[in-house]
Coordinates of N, CA and C and ligand atoms in Angstrom, one line a residue:
M1 N -27.2 5.3 -7.4 CA -26.1 5.8 -6.5 C -24.8 6.3 -7.6
Q2 N -24.5 7.5 -7.3 CA -23.7 8.5 -8.1 C -22.0 8.2 -7.9
C3 N -21.4 8.3 -9.0 CA -20.2 8.0 -8.7 C -19.4 9.3 -8.0
P4 N -18.4 8.7 -6.8 CA -17.9 9.9 -6.0 C -16.9 10.8 -6.8
K5 N -16.4 10.5 -8.0 CA -15.4 11.3 -8.8 C -16.0 12.1 -9.9
D6 N -16.8 11.6 -10.7 CA -17.5 12.3 -11.8 C -19.1 12.2 -11.3
K7 N -19.4 13.1 -10.7 CA -20.6 13.1 -10.0 C -22.1 12.8 -10.7
T8 N -21.8 12.8 -11.9 CA -23.3 12.8 -12.6 C -23.3 11.5 -13.3
E9 N -22.5 10.4 -13.1 CA -22.4 9.1 -13.4 C -23.0 8.1 -12.7
S10 N -23.9 7.3 -13.1 CA -24.6 6.3 -12.1 C -23.8 5.1 -12.0
L11 N -23.4 4.6 -10.8 CA -22.8 3.3 -10.7 C -23.7 2.1 -11.0
M12 N -22.9 1.1 -11.8 CA -23.7 -0.3 -12.0 C -23.0 -1.2 -11.3
D13 N -23.9 -2.4 -11.1 CA -23.4 -3.6 -10.3 C -22.3 -4.6 -11.3
V14 N -21.4 -4.9 -10.4 CA -20.5 -5.4 -10.9 C -19.8 -6.6 -10.0
V15 N -19.1 -7.6 -10.5 CA -18.3 -8.3 -9.5 C -16.9 -8.3 -9.6
L16 N -16.1 -7.9 -8.6 CA -14.7 -7.8 -8.9 C -14.0 -9.1 -8.7
A17 N -12.5 -9.1 -9.1 CA -11.8 -10.2 -8.9 C -11.9 -10.5 -7.6
G18 N -11.8 -11.9 -7.2 CA -11.9 -12.3 -5.9 C -13.2 -12.5 -5.5
D19 N -14.3 -12.4 -6.4 CA -15.5 -12.5 -6.1 C -16.4 -11.5 -5.2
L20 N -15.9 -10.2 -5.4 CA -16.5 -9.3 -4.3 C -17.5 -8.4 -5.3
P21 N -19.0 -8.2 -4.9 CA -19.7 -7.5 -5.6 C -19.4 -6.1 -5.2
A22 N -19.7 -5.2 -6.2 CA -19.3 -3.8 -6.1 C -20.2 -2.9 -7.0
K23 N -20.0 -1.5 -6.9 CA -20.6 -0.9 -7.7 C -19.6 0.0 -8.7
H24 N -19.8 -0.1 -10.1 CA -18.7 0.3 -11.0 C -19.3 1.4 -11.8
C25 N -18.3 2.5 -12.0 CA -18.4 3.7 -12.7 C -18.1 3.4 -14.1
P26 N -19.0 3.3 -15.2 CA -18.6 3.2 -16.6 C -17.7 4.4 -17.1
A27 N -17.7 5.4 -16.5 CA -16.9 6.7 -17.0 C -15.5 6.5 -16.7
C28 N -15.2 6.6 -15.2 CA -13.8 6.7 -14.8 C -13.3 5.3 -14.4
E29 N -14.3 4.2 -14.4 CA -13.9 2.7 -14.2 C -13.4 2.6 -12.7
G30 N -13.6 3.4 -11.8 CA -13.6 3.1 -10.5 C -14.6 2.3 -9.7
N31 N -14.4 1.7 -8.6 CA -15.3 0.9 -7.9 C -15.6 1.2 -6.7
W32 N -16.8 1.2 -6.3 CA -17.3 1.5 -4.9 C -17.6 0.2 -4.4
I33 N -17.1 -0.1 -3.0 CA -17.4 -1.3 -2.3 C -18.2 -1.0 -0.9
L34 N -19.4 -1.5 -1.0 CA -20.1 -1.3 0.1 C -19.7 -1.9 1.6
P35 N -19.8 -1.0 2.6 CA -19.0 -1.3 3.8 C -19.5 -2.6 4.3
E36 N -20.7 -2.9 4.3 CA -21.3 -4.4 4.8 C -21.1 -5.6 3.7
V37 N -21.1 -5.2 2.5 CA -20.6 -6.3 1.6 C -19.2 -6.6 1.7
Y38 N -18.3 -5.6 2.0 CA -16.8 -5.8 1.9 C -16.6 -6.5 3.5
H39 N -17.2 -6.1 4.6 CA -17.1 -6.8 5.8 C -17.6 -8.4 5.8
E40 N -18.6 -8.7 5.0 CA -19.1 -10.0 4.8 C -18.3 -10.9 4.1
W41 N -17.6 -10.3 3.0 CA -16.6 -11.1 2.1 C -15.5 -11.2 2.9
Q42 N -14.9 -10.2 3.7 CA -13.7 -10.3 4.4 C -13.7 -11.4 5.3
Q43 N -14.9 -11.6 5.8 CA -14.9 -13.0 6.9 C -14.6 -14.3 6.2
Q44 N -14.6 -14.4 4.8 CA -14.4 -15.6 4.1 C -13.1 -15.6 3.5
Q45 N -12.2 -14.6 4.0 CA -10.9 -14.7 3.1 C -9.9 -15.0 4.2
E46 N -8.7 -15.5 3.6 CA -7.4 -15.9 4.4 C -6.8 -14.6 4.7
P47 N -6.5 -14.4 6.0 CA -5.8 -13.1 6.4 C -4.6 -12.9 5.4
S48 N -4.2 -11.6 5.0 CA -2.9 -11.5 4.3 C -1.9 -11.1 5.1
K49 N -0.8 -11.1 4.5 CA 0.6 -11.0 5.2 C 0.7 -9.4 5.7
L50 N 0.2 -8.5 4.9 CA 0.1 -7.0 5.2 C 1.8 -6.5 5.5
E51 N 2.5 -6.6 4.4 CA 3.9 -6.3 4.7 C 4.0 -4.9 3.8
P52 N 4.8 -3.9 4.3 CA 4.9 -2.6 3.5 C 5.4 -3.1 2.3
V53 N 5.0 -2.0 1.2 CA 5.4 -2.5 -0.1 C 6.6 -1.5 -0.4
P54 N 7.6 -2.3 -1.0 CA 8.9 -1.5 -1.4 C 8.8 -0.5 -2.5
A55 N 9.3 0.6 -2.4 CA 9.0 1.7 -3.3 C 9.6 1.3 -4.8
D56 N 10.5 0.6 -4.8 CA 11.1 0.3 -6.3 C 10.5 -0.9 -6.8
L57 N 9.3 -1.5 -6.3 CA 8.6 -2.7 -6.8 C 8.0 -2.0 -8.0
D58 N 8.0 -2.6 -9.2 CA 7.6 -2.0 -10.4 C 6.5 -3.2 -10.9
I59 N 5.3 -2.5 -10.9 CA 4.2 -3.4 -11.3 C 3.5 -2.8 -12.4
G60 N 4.0 -1.6 -12.8 CA 3.3 -0.9 -14.0 C 2.1 -0.3 -13.6
Y61 N 2.1 0.3 -12.4 CA 1.0 0.9 -12.0 C 1.0 2.5 -12.4
E62 N 0.1 3.0 -13.1 CA -0.2 4.4 -13.6 C -1.6 4.9 -12.7
P63 N -1.3 6.0 -12.1 CA -2.4 6.6 -11.2 C -3.6 6.9 -12.1
A64 N -4.9 6.6 -11.7 CA -5.9 7.1 -12.5 C -6.0 8.6 -12.8
A65 N -6.8 9.2 -13.8 CA -6.8 10.5 -13.9 C -7.4 11.3 -12.8
L66 N -8.4 10.6 -12.3 CA -9.1 11.2 -11.1 C -8.6 10.9 -9.8
D67 N -7.4 10.1 -9.8 CA -7.1 9.7 -8.1 C -6.9 10.7 -7.4
A68 N -6.3 11.9 -7.9 CA -6.0 13.1 -6.7 C -7.3 13.7 -6.4
R69 N -8.4 13.8 -7.2 CA -9.5 14.4 -7.1 C -10.4 13.9 -5.9
A70 N -10.5 15.0 -4.9 CA -11.2 14.4 -3.5 C -12.7 14.2 -3.8
G71 N -13.2 13.1 -3.0 CA -14.6 12.6 -3.2 C -15.3 12.6 -2.0
L72 N -16.7 12.5 -2.1 CA -17.6 12.4 -1.0 C -18.1 11.0 -1.2
C73 N -18.6 10.4 -0.1 CA -19.1 9.0 -0.1 C -20.4 9.2 -0.8
P74 N -20.7 8.1 -1.8 CA -21.9 8.2 -2.5 C -23.0 7.7 -1.8
E75 N -22.8 7.2 -0.5 CA -23.9 6.5 0.3 C -24.1 7.7 1.2
C76 N -23.3 8.1 2.3 CA -23.7 8.8 3.3 C -23.1 10.3 3.3
H77 N -22.3 10.5 2.1 CA -21.7 11.8 2.0 C -20.4 12.3 2.9
G78 N -20.2 11.2 3.5 CA -18.9 11.5 4.3 C -17.7 11.8 3.5
F79 N -16.7 12.3 4.2 CA -15.3 12.5 3.5 C -14.7 11.2 3.1
L80 N -14.1 11.2 2.0 CA -13.3 10.0 1.7 C -12.0 10.2 2.1
A81 N -11.2 9.4 3.2 CA -10.0 9.7 3.6 C -9.0 8.8 2.4
R82 N -7.8 9.4 2.4 CA -6.8 8.7 1.4 C -5.9 7.8 2.4
A83 N -5.4 6.6 1.9 CA -4.3 5.9 2.7 C -3.4 5.5 1.6
R84 N -2.1 6.0 2.1 CA -1.1 5.9 1.1 C -0.3 4.6 1.1
I85 N -0.2 3.9 0.0 CA 0.4 2.7 -0.2 C 1.8 2.9 -1.0
G86 N 2.9 2.5 -0.4 CA 4.2 2.9 -0.8 C 4.3 2.9 -2.4
L87 N 4.8 2.0 -3.2 CA 4.9 2.2 -4.6 C 5.3 3.5 -5.2
N88 N 5.9 3.4 -6.5 CA 6.3 4.8 -6.9 C 5.8 4.5 -8.5
P89 N 5.0 5.6 -9.0 CA 4.2 6.6 -8.2 C 3.4 6.2 -6.9
A90 N 3.3 6.9 -5.7 CA 2.6 6.5 -4.7 C 1.2 6.1 -4.9
F91 N 0.5 5.1 -4.4 CA -0.6 4.7 -4.7 C -1.6 4.9 -3.3
Y92 N -2.8 5.4 -3.7 CA -3.7 5.6 -2.6 C -5.1 4.7 -2.8
V93 N -5.6 4.6 -1.7 CA -7.1 3.8 -1.8 C -7.6 4.8 -0.8
E94 N -9.1 5.0 -1.3 CA -9.9 5.8 -0.3 C -11.0 5.1 0.3
R95 N -11.3 5.7 1.5 CA -12.2 4.9 2.3 C -13.3 6.1 3.1
C96 N -14.6 6.0 3.0 CA -15.4 6.9 3.8 C -15.0 6.9 5.4
A97 N -14.5 8.0 5.8 CA -14.4 8.1 7.2 C -15.5 7.7 8.1
R98 N -16.8 8.0 7.6 CA -18.0 7.7 8.3 C -18.7 6.3 8.4
C99 N -18.9 5.9 7.1 CA -19.5 4.5 7.0 C -18.6 3.3 6.5
G100 N -17.3 3.8 6.2 CA -16.4 2.6 5.9 C -16.4 2.1 4.5
G101 N -17.1 2.7 3.6 CA -17.4 2.2 2.2 C -15.9 2.5 1.7
I102 N -15.6 1.6 0.6 CA -14.1 1.7 -0.1 C -14.3 2.3 -1.5
W103 N -13.4 3.0 -1.9 CA -13.4 3.5 -3.2 C -12.1 3.1 -3.9
C104 N -12.0 2.4 -4.9 CA -10.9 2.2 -5.6 C -10.9 2.8 -6.9
D105 N -10.0 3.7 -7.5 CA -10.1 4.3 -8.6 C -9.6 2.8 -9.7
R106 N -9.8 3.5 -10.9 CA -9.3 2.5 -12.0 C -8.0 1.6 -11.6
H107 N -8.3 0.4 -11.7 CA -7.2 -0.7 -11.6 C -6.6 -0.9 -10.3
E108 N -6.9 0.0 -9.3 CA -6.5 0.0 -7.9 C -6.9 -1.4 -7.0
W109 N -8.2 -1.8 -7.3 CA -8.5 -3.0 -6.8 C -7.4 -4.3 -7.1
D110 N -7.2 -4.2 -8.4 CA -6.3 -5.5 -8.9 C -4.9 -5.1 -8.4
V111 N -4.3 -4.0 -8.1 CA -3.1 -3.6 -7.5 C -3.0 -4.2 -6.1
L112 N -4.3 -4.0 -5.4 CA -4.3 -4.4 -4.2 C -4.4 -6.0 -3.9
I113 N -5.0 -6.5 -4.9 CA -4.8 -8.1 -5.0 C -3.3 -8.4 -5.2
H114 N -2.7 -7.7 -6.2 CA -1.3 -8.2 -6.6 C -0.5 -8.2 -5.4
L115 N -0.7 -7.0 -4.5 CA 0.0 -6.9 -3.1 C -0.4 -7.6 -2.1
G116 N -1.6 -8.3 -2.4 CA -2.0 -9.0 -1.1 C -2.5 -8.3 0.1
L117 N -2.9 -7.1 -0.5 CA -3.4 -6.1 0.7 C -5.0 -6.1 0.6
H118 N -5.6 -6.9 -0.4 CA -7.0 -6.4 -0.7 C -8.0 -7.1 0.6
T119 N -7.6 -8.1 1.3 CA -8.3 -8.6 2.2 C -8.2 -8.0 3.5
D120 N -7.7 -6.6 3.6 CA -7.7 -6.1 4.8 C -7.6 -4.5 4.6
V121 N -8.5 -4.0 4.0 CA -8.3 -2.8 3.5 C -8.4 -1.6 4.7
P122 N -9.5 -2.0 5.5 CA -9.4 -1.0 6.6 C -8.0 -0.9 7.6
Y123 N -7.4 -2.0 7.7 CA -6.0 -1.7 8.4 C -5.3 -0.7 7.8
L124 N -5.4 -0.6 6.3 CA -4.4 0.4 5.6 C -4.6 1.9 6.1
F125 N -5.8 2.1 6.8 CA -6.1 3.4 7.2 C -5.6 3.7 8.6
T126 N -5.0 2.6 9.4 CA -4.5 2.8 10.7 C -3.3 3.5 10.8
A127 N -2.9 4.0 11.8 CA -1.6 4.8 12.1 C -0.5 3.7 12.1
D128 N -0.9 2.4 12.6 CA 0.4 1.3 12.5 C 0.6 1.2 11.0
W129 N -0.1 1.0 10.1 CA 0.1 0.9 8.7 C 1.1 2.0 8.1
Q130 N 0.4 3.2 8.4 CA 0.9 4.4 7.8 C 2.3 4.5 8.3
H131 N 2.6 4.3 9.6 CA 3.9 4.4 10.2 C 4.8 3.2 9.5
Q132 N 4.3 2.1 9.4 CA 5.2 1.0 8.6 C 5.6 1.5 7.4
T133 N 4.6 2.0 6.4 CA 4.9 2.6 5.0 C 5.9 3.6 5.1
R134 N 5.9 4.6 6.2 CA 6.6 5.5 6.0 C 8.3 5.0 6.4
E135 N 8.4 4.1 7.2 CA 9.5 3.4 7.6 C 10.2 2.6 6.4
Q136 N 9.4 2.2 5.6 CA 9.9 1.4 4.4 C 10.3 2.4 3.5
E137 N 9.6 3.6 3.4 CA 10.1 4.6 2.5 C 11.3 5.1 2.6
Y138 N 11.6 5.3 4.1 CA 12.8 5.8 4.6 C 14.0 4.8 4.3
L139 N 13.7 3.6 4.6 CA 14.8 2.4 4.3 C 15.1 2.3 2.8
D140 N 14.0 2.5 1.9 CA 14.2 2.5 0.4 C 15.2 3.6 0.2
R141 N 14.9 4.8 0.6 CA 15.7 6.0 0.2 C 17.0 5.8 0.7
E142 N 17.3 5.5 1.8 CA 18.7 5.0 2.5 C 19.5 4.2 1.5
R143 N 18.9 2.9 1.1 CA 19.3 1.9 0.4 C 19.8 2.4 -1.0
R144 N 19.0 3.5 -1.6 CA 19.4 3.9 -2.8 C 20.7 4.9 -2.7
A145 N 20.7 5.7 -1.5 CA 21.7 6.5 -1.4 C 23.0 5.9 -1.1
T146 N 22.9 4.7 -0.6 CA 24.1 3.8 -0.3 C 24.6 3.4 -1.5
V147 N 23.7 2.8 -2.5 CA 24.3 2.6 -3.9 C 25.0 3.6 -4.6
E148 N 24.3 4.7 -4.6 CA 24.9 5.8 -5.1 C 26.2 6.1 -4.8
K149 N 26.5 6.0 -3.4 CA 27.9 6.5 -2.8 C 28.7 5.4 -2.8
L150 N 28.4 4.2 -2.8 CA 29.6 3.2 -2.8 C 29.6 2.3 -4.1
G151 N 28.5 2.5 -4.9 CA 28.6 1.6 -6.0 C 27.8 0.5 -5.8
E152 N 27.2 -0.4 -6.9 CA 26.3 -1.4 -6.7 C 27.2 -2.4 -6.1
E153 N 28.2 -2.7 -6.3 CA 29.1 -3.8 -5.8 C 29.2 -3.9 -4.2
L154 N 29.9 -2.8 -3.9 CA 30.2 -2.9 -2.4 C 28.8 -2.5 -1.6
A155 N 27.9 -1.8 -2.1 CA 26.5 -1.4 -1.5 C 25.9 -2.8 -1.3
Q156 N 25.9 -3.7 -2.2 CA 25.4 -5.1 -2.1 C 26.0 -6.0 -0.8
Q157 N 27.4 -5.8 -1.0 CA 28.2 -6.5 0.0 C 27.8 -6.0 1.6
I158 N 27.4 -4.8 1.6 CA 27.1 -4.2 2.9 C 25.7 -4.6 3.3
F159 N 24.7 -4.8 2.3 CA 23.5 -5.1 2.6 C 23.3 -6.6 3.0
D160 N 24.3 -7.4 2.3 CA 24.5 -8.8 2.7 C 25.0 -9.2 4.2
L161 N 26.0 -8.3 4.3 CA 26.5 -8.5 5.8 C 25.5 -7.9 6.9
A162 N 24.9 -6.8 6.7 CA 23.9 -6.3 7.5 C 22.7 -7.5 7.6
E163 N 22.3 -8.2 6.7 CA 21.4 -9.0 6.9 C 22.0 -10.5 7.6
K164 N 23.2 -10.6 7.5 CA 23.8 -12.0 8.0 C 24.0 -11.7 9.5
L165 N 24.3 -10.3 10.0 CA 24.7 -9.8 11.2 C 23.2 -9.8 12.1
E166 N 22.1 -9.3 11.4 CA 20.8 -9.2 11.9 C 20.2 -10.8 12.3
N167 N 20.6 -11.8 11.3 CA 20.0 -13.0 11.7 C 21.0 -13.9 12.4
H168 N 22.1 -13.4 12.9 CA 23.2 -14.1 13.7 C 22.9 -14.0 15.2
P169 N 22.8 -14.9 16.1 CA 22.7 -14.8 17.5 C 23.5 -13.7 18.1
N170 N 24.8 -13.7 17.7 CA 25.9 -12.7 18.1 C 26.1 -11.5 17.3
G171 N 25.3 -11.3 16.3 CA 25.6 -10.4 15.4 C 25.9 -9.0 15.8
D172 N 25.3 -8.6 17.0 CA 25.7 -7.4 17.8 C 27.2 -7.0 18.0
F173 N 28.1 -8.3 18.0 CA 29.4 -8.2 18.2 C 29.9 -7.7 16.9
G174 N 29.7 -8.2 15.9 CA 30.0 -7.7 14.6 C 30.0 -6.1 14.4
V175 N 28.7 -5.7 14.7 CA 28.3 -4.3 14.7 C 29.1 -3.6 15.6
A176 N 29.2 -3.9 16.8 CA 30.3 -3.2 17.6 C 31.8 -3.1 16.9
Y177 N 32.2 -4.3 16.5 CA 33.5 -4.1 15.9 C 33.5 -3.2 14.9
L178 N 32.6 -3.1 13.8 CA 32.7 -2.1 12.8 C 32.5 -0.6 13.6
M179 N 31.8 -0.4 14.3 CA 31.7 0.8 14.8 C 32.8 1.2 15.7
R180 N 33.6 0.3 16.3 CA 34.9 0.7 17.0 C 36.0 1.1 15.8
R181 N 35.9 0.4 14.8 CA 36.9 0.8 13.7 C 36.7 2.2 13.2
F182 N 35.4 2.6 13.3 CA 35.1 4.0 12.7 C 34.8 5.0 13.7
T183 N 35.1 4.9 14.8 CA 34.6 5.8 15.9 C 36.1 6.1 16.6
A184 N 37.1 5.2 16.4 CA 38.3 5.4 17.1 C 39.0 6.9 16.9
Ligands
LIG201 ZN1 -16.5 7.7 -12.1
LIG202 ZN1 -20.0 6.7 3.9

């Protein structure tokens, strides 16, 4: 089986963190996870919480050199689709649209583990997850803009107040009060 990124390299057997057997490329250090192997392994895992990743989370992730290169499935030659995972710089996992095999560039499997997303990779390719990721990115941008306009201290008070109102059973009264103050 050849590497989907640098096509002349042969993949070798390896066992990834979490005890998942995979095929490893010695040149680019990417890993190919066979669909049936993943499926079987997934059955034995605890389900993850699957929350979108805040963009400012710093885990020292650096995209692999071949991350952006399009690849074909080493098994069925289907197109490898990319799923965007928050983070900055953005992080992508690839998956064969035809057979469901998963490709992780160098270090990407470990990042997935770190984020608790490794036990449900197929879900990352659904419209539902992609929608949540975009929402999260929008919220992060809005938060950064608020800090920029109001300064760290006042912005933090606003965030705290928003959270208190959100969690209070009558929080919408507080929101209505603020809106009246500013729309009169
Ligand atoms: Zn490779
Ligand atoms: Zn395939």
